[in-house]
CSV table of C-alpha atoms in Angstrom, one decimal:
chain,number,residue,atom,x,y,z
P,22,UNK,CA,-14.5,-17.8,15.3
P,23,UNK,CA,-13.5,-19.0,11.8
P,24,UNK,CA,-12.1,-16.3,9.6
P,25,UNK,CA,-11.3,-16.7,5.9
P,26,UNK,CA,-9.0,-14.1,4.4
P,27,UNK,CA,-8.7,-13.4,0.7
P,28,UNK,CA,-7.0,-10.8,-1.5
P,29,UNK,CA,-3.8,-10.6,-3.4
P,30,UNK,CA,-1.8,-10.7,-6.5
P,31,UNK,CA,0.3,-7.8,-5.2
P,32,UNK,CA,1.8,-6.9,-1.8
P,33,UNK,CA,-0.6,-3.9,-1.4
P,34,UNK,CA,-3.4,-6.4,-1.0
P,35,UNK,CA,-1.6,-9.2,0.7
P,36,UNK,CA,0.3,-7.5,3.5
P,37,UNK,CA,-2.7,-5.7,5.1
P,38,UNK,CA,-4.7,-9.0,4.9
P,39,UNK,CA,-1.9,-10.9,6.7
P,40,UNK,CA,-1.6,-8.3,9.4
P,41,UNK,CA,-5.3,-8.8,10.3
P,42,UNK,CA,-5.0,-12.5,9.9
P,43,UNK,CA,-2.1,-12.8,12.3
P,44,UNK,CA,-3.8,-10.6,14.8
P,45,UNK,CA,-7.0,-12.7,14.5
P,46,UNK,CA,-5.0,-15.8,15.3
P,47,UNK,CA,-3.4,-14.2,18.3
P,48,UNK,CA,-7.0,-13.5,19.5
P,49,UNK,CA,-7.9,-17.2,19.2
P,50,UNK,CA,-9.6,-17.2,15.8
P,51,UNK,CA,-9.1,-20.0,13.3
P,52,UNK,CA,-7.8,-18.4,10.2
P,53,UNK,CA,-7.1,-19.6,6.6
P,54,UNK,CA,-6.2,-17.7,3.4
P,55,UNK,CA,-7.8,-18.3,0.0
P,56,UNK,CA,-5.7,-16.5,-2.7
P,57,UNK,CA,-4.2,-16.8,-6.1
P,58,UNK,CA,-1.5,-19.3,-7.1
P,59,UNK,CA,0.2,-16.6,-9.2
P,60,UNK,CA,0.4,-14.0,-6.5
P,61,UNK,CA,2.8,-13.7,-3.5
P,62,UNK,CA,0.3,-14.7,-0.9
P,63,UNK,CA,1.1,-18.4,-1.0
P,64,UNK,CA,4.7,-17.8,-0.2
P,65,UNK,CA,3.9,-15.3,2.5
P,66,UNK,CA,1.4,-17.6,4.1
P,67,UNK,CA,3.9,-20.4,4.2
P,68,UNK,CA,6.4,-18.2,5.9
P,69,UNK,CA,3.8,-17.6,8.6
P,70,UNK,CA,2.6,-21.2,8.8
P,71,UNK,CA,-0.9,-20.1,7.8
P,72,UNK,CA,-3.2,-22.5,6.0
P,73,UNK,CA,-3.4,-21.5,2.3
P,74,UNK,CA,-5.5,-22.7,-0.6
P,75,UNK,CA,-4.5,-21.4,-4.0
P,76,UNK,CA,-6.9,-20.6,-6.9
P,77,UNK,CA,-5.8,-20.5,-10.5
P,78,UNK,CA,-6.8,-16.9,-11.0
P,79,UNK,CA,-5.3,-13.8,-12.7
P,80,UNK,CA,-6.3,-10.4,-13.9
P,81,UNK,CA,-9.5,-10.1,-16.0
P,82,UNK,CA,-8.3,-8.7,-19.3
P,83,UNK,CA,-10.5,-7.0,-21.9
P,84,UNK,CA,-13.3,-9.6,-22.6
P,85,UNK,CA,-13.3,-8.8,-26.3
P,86,UNK,CA,-10.0,-10.5,-26.8
P,87,UNK,CA,-8.9,-14.2,-26.6
P,88,UNK,CA,-6.8,-13.4,-23.6
P,89,UNK,CA,-9.9,-12.0,-21.9
P,90,UNK,CA,-12.0,-15.0,-22.5
P,91,UNK,CA,-9.4,-17.3,-21.2
P,92,UNK,CA,-9.1,-15.2,-18.0
P,93,UNK,CA,-12.9,-15.2,-17.6
P,94,UNK,CA,-13.1,-19.0,-17.9
P,95,UNK,CA,-10.3,-19.3,-15.3
P,96,UNK,CA,-12.2,-17.0,-13.0
P,97,UNK,CA,-15.5,-18.9,-13.3
P,98,UNK,CA,-13.6,-22.2,-12.5
P,99,UNK,CA,-12.1,-20.4,-9.5
P,100,UNK,CA,-15.6,-19.5,-8.2
P,101,UNK,CA,-16.5,-23.2,-8.3
P,102,UNK,CA,-13.4,-24.1,-6.3
P,103,UNK,CA,-13.9,-21.3,-3.8
P,104,UNK,CA,-17.5,-22.3,-3.3
P,105,UNK,CA,-16.6,-25.9,-2.5
P,106,UNK,CA,-14.0,-24.7,0.0
P,107,UNK,CA,-16.4,-22.4,1.7
P,108,UNK,CA,-19.1,-25.1,1.9
P,109,UNK,CA,-16.6,-27.5,3.4
P,110,UNK,CA,-15.2,-25.1,6.0
P,111,UNK,CA,-18.1,-22.7,6.6
P,112,UNK,CA,-16.2,-19.7,8.0
P,113,UNK,CA,-18.1,-17.2,10.1
P,114,UNK,CA,-16.9,-14.3,8.0
P,115,UNK,CA,-14.7,-13.5,5.0
P,116,UNK,CA,-12.3,-10.5,4.9
P,117,UNK,CA,-11.3,-9.3,1.5
P,118,UNK,CA,-8.5,-6.8,0.8
P,119,UNK,CA,-9.2,-6.9,-3.0
P,120,UNK,CA,-7.3,-7.7,-6.1
P,121,UNK,CA,-8.1,-10.3,-8.7
P,122,UNK,CA,-7.5,-13.1,-6.1
P,123,UNK,CA,-10.5,-12.0,-4.1
P,124,UNK,CA,-13.2,-11.8,-6.8
P,125,UNK,CA,-14.1,-15.5,-7.0
P,126,UNK,CA,-14.1,-15.9,-3.2
P,127,UNK,CA,-16.5,-13.0,-2.7
P,128,UNK,CA,-18.7,-14.2,-5.5
P,129,UNK,CA,-18.9,-17.7,-3.8
P,130,UNK,CA,-19.4,-16.2,-0.4
P,131,UNK,CA,-22.4,-14.2,-1.6
P,132,UNK,CA,-24.1,-17.1,-3.2
P,133,UNK,CA,-23.7,-19.2,-0.1
P,134,UNK,CA,-24.7,-16.5,2.3
P,135,UNK,CA,-21.5,-16.1,4.2
P,136,UNK,CA,-21.1,-12.5,5.3
P,137,UNK,CA,-18.0,-10.6,4.2
P,138,UNK,CA,-16.1,-7.4,5.1
P,139,UNK,CA,-14.0,-5.6,2.6
P,140,UNK,CA,-10.9,-3.5,3.3
P,141,UNK,CA,-10.2,-0.9,0.6
P,142,UNK,CA,-6.8,0.6,0.7
P,143,UNK,CA,-7.1,3.3,-2.0
P,144,UNK,CA,-9.1,6.4,-2.6
P,145,UNK,CA,-10.5,4.8,-5.8
P,146,UNK,CA,-11.7,1.3,-5.2
P,147,UNK,CA,-10.6,-1.5,-7.5
P,148,UNK,CA,-13.0,-3.4,-9.7
P,149,UNK,CA,-13.3,-6.3,-7.3
P,150,UNK,CA,-14.6,-4.2,-4.4
P,151,UNK,CA,-16.7,-1.9,-6.6
P,152,UNK,CA,-18.6,-5.0,-7.8
P,153,UNK,CA,-18.8,-6.7,-4.4
P,154,UNK,CA,-19.5,-3.7,-2.2
P,155,UNK,CA,-23.3,-3.7,-2.4
P,156,UNK,CA,-23.3,-7.2,-0.9
P,157,UNK,CA,-20.7,-6.5,1.8
P,158,UNK,CA,-21.7,-6.0,5.4
P,159,UNK,CA,-19.1,-3.3,6.0
P,160,UNK,CA,-16.4,-1.6,4.0
P,161,UNK,CA,-13.3,-0.6,6.0
P,162,UNK,CA,-11.5,2.3,4.3
P,163,UNK,CA,-8.1,4.0,4.6
P,164,UNK,CA,-9.2,7.2,2.9
P,165,UNK,CA,-12.4,9.1,3.7
P,166,UNK,CA,-12.6,9.8,0.0
P,167,UNK,CA,-13.3,6.1,-0.7
P,168,UNK,CA,-16.3,6.0,1.7
P,169,UNK,CA,-18.6,7.8,-0.7
P,170,UNK,CA,-18.1,5.2,-3.4
P,171,UNK,CA,-19.7,2.3,-1.5
P,172,UNK,CA,-23.4,1.7,-0.9
P,173,UNK,CA,-22.8,-0.5,2.1
P,174,UNK,CA,-21.9,0.7,5.7
P,175,UNK,CA,-18.3,2.2,5.8
P,176,UNK,CA,-15.9,2.7,8.6
P,177,UNK,CA,-12.5,4.5,8.4
P,178,UNK,CA,-10.1,2.1,10.0
P,179,UNK,CA,-6.8,3.1,8.4
P,180,UNK,CA,-4.2,0.7,7.0
P,181,UNK,CA,-3.0,-2.4,8.9
P,182,UNK,CA,0.8,-2.0,9.2
P,183,UNK,CA,3.5,-4.2,10.5
P,184,UNK,CA,4.0,-4.1,14.3
P,185,UNK,CA,7.7,-3.3,14.0
P,186,UNK,CA,6.9,-0.1,12.0
P,187,UNK,CA,4.2,0.9,14.5
P,188,UNK,CA,6.6,0.5,17.4
P,189,UNK,CA,9.4,2.4,15.6
P,190,UNK,CA,7.0,5.2,14.7
P,191,UNK,CA,6.0,5.5,18.4
P,192,UNK,CA,9.7,5.9,19.3
P,193,UNK,CA,10.7,8.3,16.5
P,194,UNK,CA,10.8,12.1,16.8
P,195,UNK,CA,11.7,14.6,14.2
P,196,UNK,CA,14.0,17.6,14.6
P,197,UNK,CA,15.0,20.4,12.2
P,198,UNK,CA,17.7,18.3,10.4
P,199,UNK,CA,17.1,17.6,6.7
P,200,UNK,CA,17.1,13.9,5.9
P,201,UNK,CA,15.7,13.0,2.5
P,202,UNK,CA,14.4,9.4,1.7
P,203,UNK,CA,13.9,8.5,-1.9
P,204,UNK,CA,12.2,5.3,-3.1
P,205,UNK,CA,10.0,4.2,-6.0
P,206,UNK,CA,8.2,1.2,-4.6
P,207,UNK,CA,9.5,-2.4,-4.2
P,208,UNK,CA,10.8,-2.4,-7.8
P,209,UNK,CA,12.0,1.1,-7.9
P,210,UNK,CA,11.1,3.8,-10.5
P,211,UNK,CA,13.6,4.7,-13.2
P,212,UNK,CA,12.0,8.2,-13.8
P,213,UNK,CA,12.4,9.1,-10.1
P,214,UNK,CA,16.0,7.7,-9.9
P,215,UNK,CA,17.1,9.8,-12.8
P,216,UNK,CA,15.5,13.1,-11.6
P,217,UNK,CA,16.8,12.6,-8.1
P,218,UNK,CA,20.4,12.3,-9.2
P,219,UNK,CA,20.3,15.8,-10.6
P,220,UNK,CA,18.6,17.0,-7.4
P,221,UNK,CA,21.4,15.5,-5.3
P,222,UNK,CA,24.1,17.0,-7.6
P,223,UNK,CA,22.5,20.4,-6.9
P,224,UNK,CA,21.6,20.1,-3.2
P,225,UNK,CA,23.6,17.2,-1.9
P,226,UNK,CA,25.4,19.3,0.7
P,227,UNK,CA,22.0,20.0,2.4
P,228,UNK,CA,21.4,17.3,5.0
P,229,UNK,CA,21.6,13.5,4.4
P,230,UNK,CA,20.2,11.5,1.5
P,231,UNK,CA,19.1,7.8,1.3
P,232,UNK,CA,18.2,6.7,-2.2
P,233,UNK,CA,16.5,3.3,-2.6
P,234,UNK,CA,16.7,2.5,-6.3
P,235,UNK,CA,14.9,-0.8,-6.4
P,236,UNK,CA,17.0,-4.0,-6.7
P,237,UNK,CA,16.9,-4.4,-10.5
P,238,UNK,CA,17.9,-0.8,-11.1
P,239,UNK,CA,20.6,-0.5,-8.5
P,240,UNK,CA,23.7,-1.3,-10.5
P,241,UNK,CA,22.9,1.1,-13.3
P,242,UNK,CA,22.0,4.0,-10.9
P,243,UNK,CA,24.9,3.3,-8.7
P,244,UNK,CA,27.4,3.5,-11.6
P,245,UNK,CA,25.9,6.8,-12.7
P,246,UNK,CA,25.8,8.2,-9.1
P,247,UNK,CA,29.5,7.2,-8.6
P,248,UNK,CA,30.4,9.3,-11.6
P,249,UNK,CA,28.2,12.3,-11.0
P,250,UNK,CA,27.5,12.7,-7.3
P,251,UNK,CA,30.1,13.8,-4.8
P,252,UNK,CA,27.9,14.6,-1.8
P,253,UNK,CA,29.4,12.9,1.3
P,254,UNK,CA,26.0,12.3,2.9
P,255,UNK,CA,24.4,10.6,0.0
P,256,UNK,CA,23.8,6.8,0.3
P,257,UNK,CA,22.4,4.6,-2.3
P,258,UNK,CA,20.9,1.1,-1.9
P,259,UNK,CA,18.8,-1.3,-3.9
P,260,UNK,CA,16.3,-2.0,-1.1
P,261,UNK,CA,16.0,-2.3,2.7
P,262,UNK,CA,14.7,-5.1,4.9
P,263,UNK,CA,12.0,-4.5,7.4
P,264,UNK,CA,14.2,-3.3,10.3
P,265,UNK,CA,16.3,-1.1,8.0
P,266,UNK,CA,13.2,0.5,6.5
P,267,UNK,CA,11.8,1.2,10.0
P,268,UNK,CA,15.1,3.0,10.8
P,269,UNK,CA,15.0,4.9,7.5
P,270,UNK,CA,11.5,6.2,8.1
P,271,UNK,CA,12.4,7.2,11.7
P,272,UNK,CA,15.3,9.3,10.4
P,273,UNK,CA,13.6,10.8,7.4
P,274,UNK,CA,12.2,14.3,7.4
P,275,UNK,CA,11.2,14.4,3.7
P,276,UNK,CA,10.3,11.7,1.2
P,277,UNK,CA,10.3,11.6,-2.6
P,278,UNK,CA,8.3,8.6,-3.7
P,279,UNK,CA,5.3,7.0,-5.3
P,280,UNK,CA,1.9,7.2,-3.6
P,281,UNK,CA,0.6,3.7,-3.2
P,282,UNK,CA,-1.7,3.3,-0.2
P,283,UNK,CA,0.9,1.4,1.9
P,284,UNK,CA,3.6,4.0,1.2
P,285,UNK,CA,1.2,6.9,2.1
P,286,UNK,CA,0.1,5.2,5.3
P,287,UNK,CA,3.6,4.4,6.5
P,288,UNK,CA,4.8,8.0,5.9
P,289,UNK,CA,1.8,9.3,7.7
P,290,UNK,CA,2.5,7.0,10.6
P,291,UNK,CA,6.0,8.4,10.9
P,292,UNK,CA,5.0,12.0,10.2
P,293,UNK,CA,7.1,12.3,7.1
P,294,UNK,CA,5.9,14.9,4.5
P,295,UNK,CA,6.5,13.9,0.9
P,296,UNK,CA,6.9,15.0,-2.7
P,297,UNK,CA,4.6,12.4,-4.3
P,298,UNK,CA,5.2,11.4,-7.9
P,299,UNK,CA,2.2,9.0,-8.5
P,300,UNK,CA,2.7,6.0,-10.7
P,301,UNK,CA,1.1,7.2,-13.9
P,302,UNK,CA,-0.4,3.8,-15.0
P,303,UNK,CA,-2.1,2.8,-11.7
P,304,UNK,CA,-5.7,1.6,-12.1
P,305,UNK,CA,-8.1,4.5,-12.3
P,306,UNK,CA,-5.1,6.8,-11.5
P,307,UNK,CA,-5.6,5.9,-7.8
P,308,UNK,CA,-2.1,6.9,-6.8
P,309,UNK,CA,-2.7,10.4,-7.9
P,310,UNK,CA,-5.9,10.6,-5.9
P,311,UNK,CA,-4.2,9.0,-2.8
P,312,UNK,CA,-1.6,11.8,-3.1
P,313,UNK,CA,-4.1,14.5,-3.5
P,314,UNK,CA,-5.9,13.3,-0.3
P,315,UNK,CA,-2.7,13.8,1.7
P,316,UNK,CA,-2.1,17.2,0.0
P,317,UNK,CA,-5.5,18.3,1.4
P,318,UNK,CA,-4.2,18.0,4.9
P,319,UNK,CA,-1.0,19.8,3.9
P,320,UNK,CA,1.1,16.6,4.2
P,321,UNK,CA,2.4,16.4,0.6
P,322,UNK,CA,3.3,18.1,-2.6
P,323,UNK,CA,1.9,16.3,-5.7
P,324,UNK,CA,3.7,16.2,-9.0
P,325,UNK,CA,2.7,14.3,-12.1
P,326,UNK,CA,5.5,12.3,-13.6
P,327,UNK,CA,5.0,14.2,-16.9
P,328,UNK,CA,5.7,17.5,-14.9
P,329,UNK,CA,8.8,16.2,-13.2
P,330,UNK,CA,11.7,18.1,-14.5
P,331,UNK,CA,14.9,18.5,-12.4
P,332,UNK,CA,14.0,22.1,-11.6
P,333,UNK,CA,10.4,21.3,-10.6
P,334,UNK,CA,11.5,18.5,-8.4
P,335,UNK,CA,14.2,20.7,-6.8
P,336,UNK,CA,11.6,23.5,-6.2
P,337,UNK,CA,9.2,21.0,-4.6
P,338,UNK,CA,11.9,19.5,-2.4
P,339,UNK,CA,13.0,23.0,-1.3
P,340,UNK,CA,9.5,23.9,-0.1
P,341,UNK,CA,9.9,21.2,2.6
P,342,UNK,CA,13.7,21.4,3.1
P,343,UNK,CA,13.9,25.1,3.7
P,344,UNK,CA,10.9,25.5,6.0
P,345,UNK,CA,11.3,23.4,9.2
P,346,UNK,CA,8.1,24.9,10.6
P,347,UNK,CA,6.1,23.7,7.6
P,348,UNK,CA,7.6,20.2,8.0
P,349,UNK,CA,6.7,20.1,11.7
P,350,UNK,CA,3.1,21.1,11.0
P,351,UNK,CA,2.8,18.6,8.2
P,352,UNK,CA,4.2,15.9,10.5
P,353,UNK,CA,1.6,16.6,13.2
P,354,UNK,CA,-1.3,16.5,10.7
P,355,UNK,CA,0.0,13.3,9.1
P,356,UNK,CA,0.2,11.5,12.5
P,357,UNK,CA,-3.3,12.7,13.3
P,358,UNK,CA,-4.5,11.2,10.0
P,359,UNK,CA,-2.8,7.9,10.6
P,360,UNK,CA,-4.4,5.1,12.7
P,361,UNK,CA,-1.6,3.1,14.5
P,362,UNK,CA,-4.4,0.7,15.7
P,363,UNK,CA,-5.8,0.1,12.3
P,364,UNK,CA,-5.4,-3.7,12.5
P,365,UNK,CA,-7.4,-3.8,15.8
P,366,UNK,CA,-10.0,-1.6,14.2
P,367,UNK,CA,-10.5,-3.9,11.2
P,368,UNK,CA,-10.6,-6.9,13.6
P,369,UNK,CA,-13.3,-5.2,15.7
P,370,UNK,CA,-15.5,-4.8,12.5
P,371,UNK,CA,-15.0,-8.5,11.6
P,372,UNK,CA,-16.1,-9.5,15.1
P,373,UNK,CA,-19.2,-7.4,14.9
P,374,UNK,CA,-20.1,-8.8,11.5
P,375,UNK,CA,-19.5,-12.4,12.6
P,376,UNK,CA,-22.0,-12.1,15.5
P,377,UNK,CA,-24.6,-10.0,13.7
P,378,UNK,CA,-27.9,-11.7,12.8
């Protein structure tokens, strides 16, 4: 089978695509990646020795501006390049994980008649998948809430996650100890960093704390923490590599963080309840809706960033910290919600579409 994978611009689109791509290769498929030159996908494919073709694409800004017209012209040129590539290589099926990198590829695939599968990570689908879904053979979703937004067949597959995290989650077990993990995404979140320092000043003696500030914010936050925080079990780092993050998730009993689809899925895999502070500028407010979906299964407490005062954050944290039974129940429900075999589930859908008439 020949599989072409597309999607990118950001890690939230790229990493799930690569998990499926690498699994497909391990099953004997020929795989290539068609993405954006300005995203991270090119570098990530090179690390994995995966064939990559880059398109000169970017976000589609408002079309009533000069910037928007330039972006539209670039997208139309990218459709032509993608079409030539698809005609020359004739993949059996295309997998899209969304983002601005995927739009031209899906448009080209539709005009040629190459079937495609989409994998939507968030509760609120992005523009690329909203436009393409009616032509898709199947939409794989992480959240049940997204299924009702597609007119094509939908299957809940969960989020493809790195094997080392899946293996670590299978080994991990939680006890009654309080271990709080704080992070704001790959770049950190200044608002969360600031509020958490006050929380640690008040409750730092309760359990252990690992605070990931984001690499660019580390020095500033570390200087402030050195001056204000005296808790002996408080650790602060800019970021963690893959193995370190697996260890951190294994140890954590509470998380304070954003609610991107990858973060939500990884916490669920490890059974870690959270206080979610959704990124307020996410497209269609999808982080808020992701967080609310987990709140429905009693796996999170959701707090708007505008509502995040030191006292409100302390109160939300205490609801998890001071009730080990509540944490244990949340952990069970989160693990039930997560699909550790999500990569294999997506691959199964791709195989079914590839052989369908």
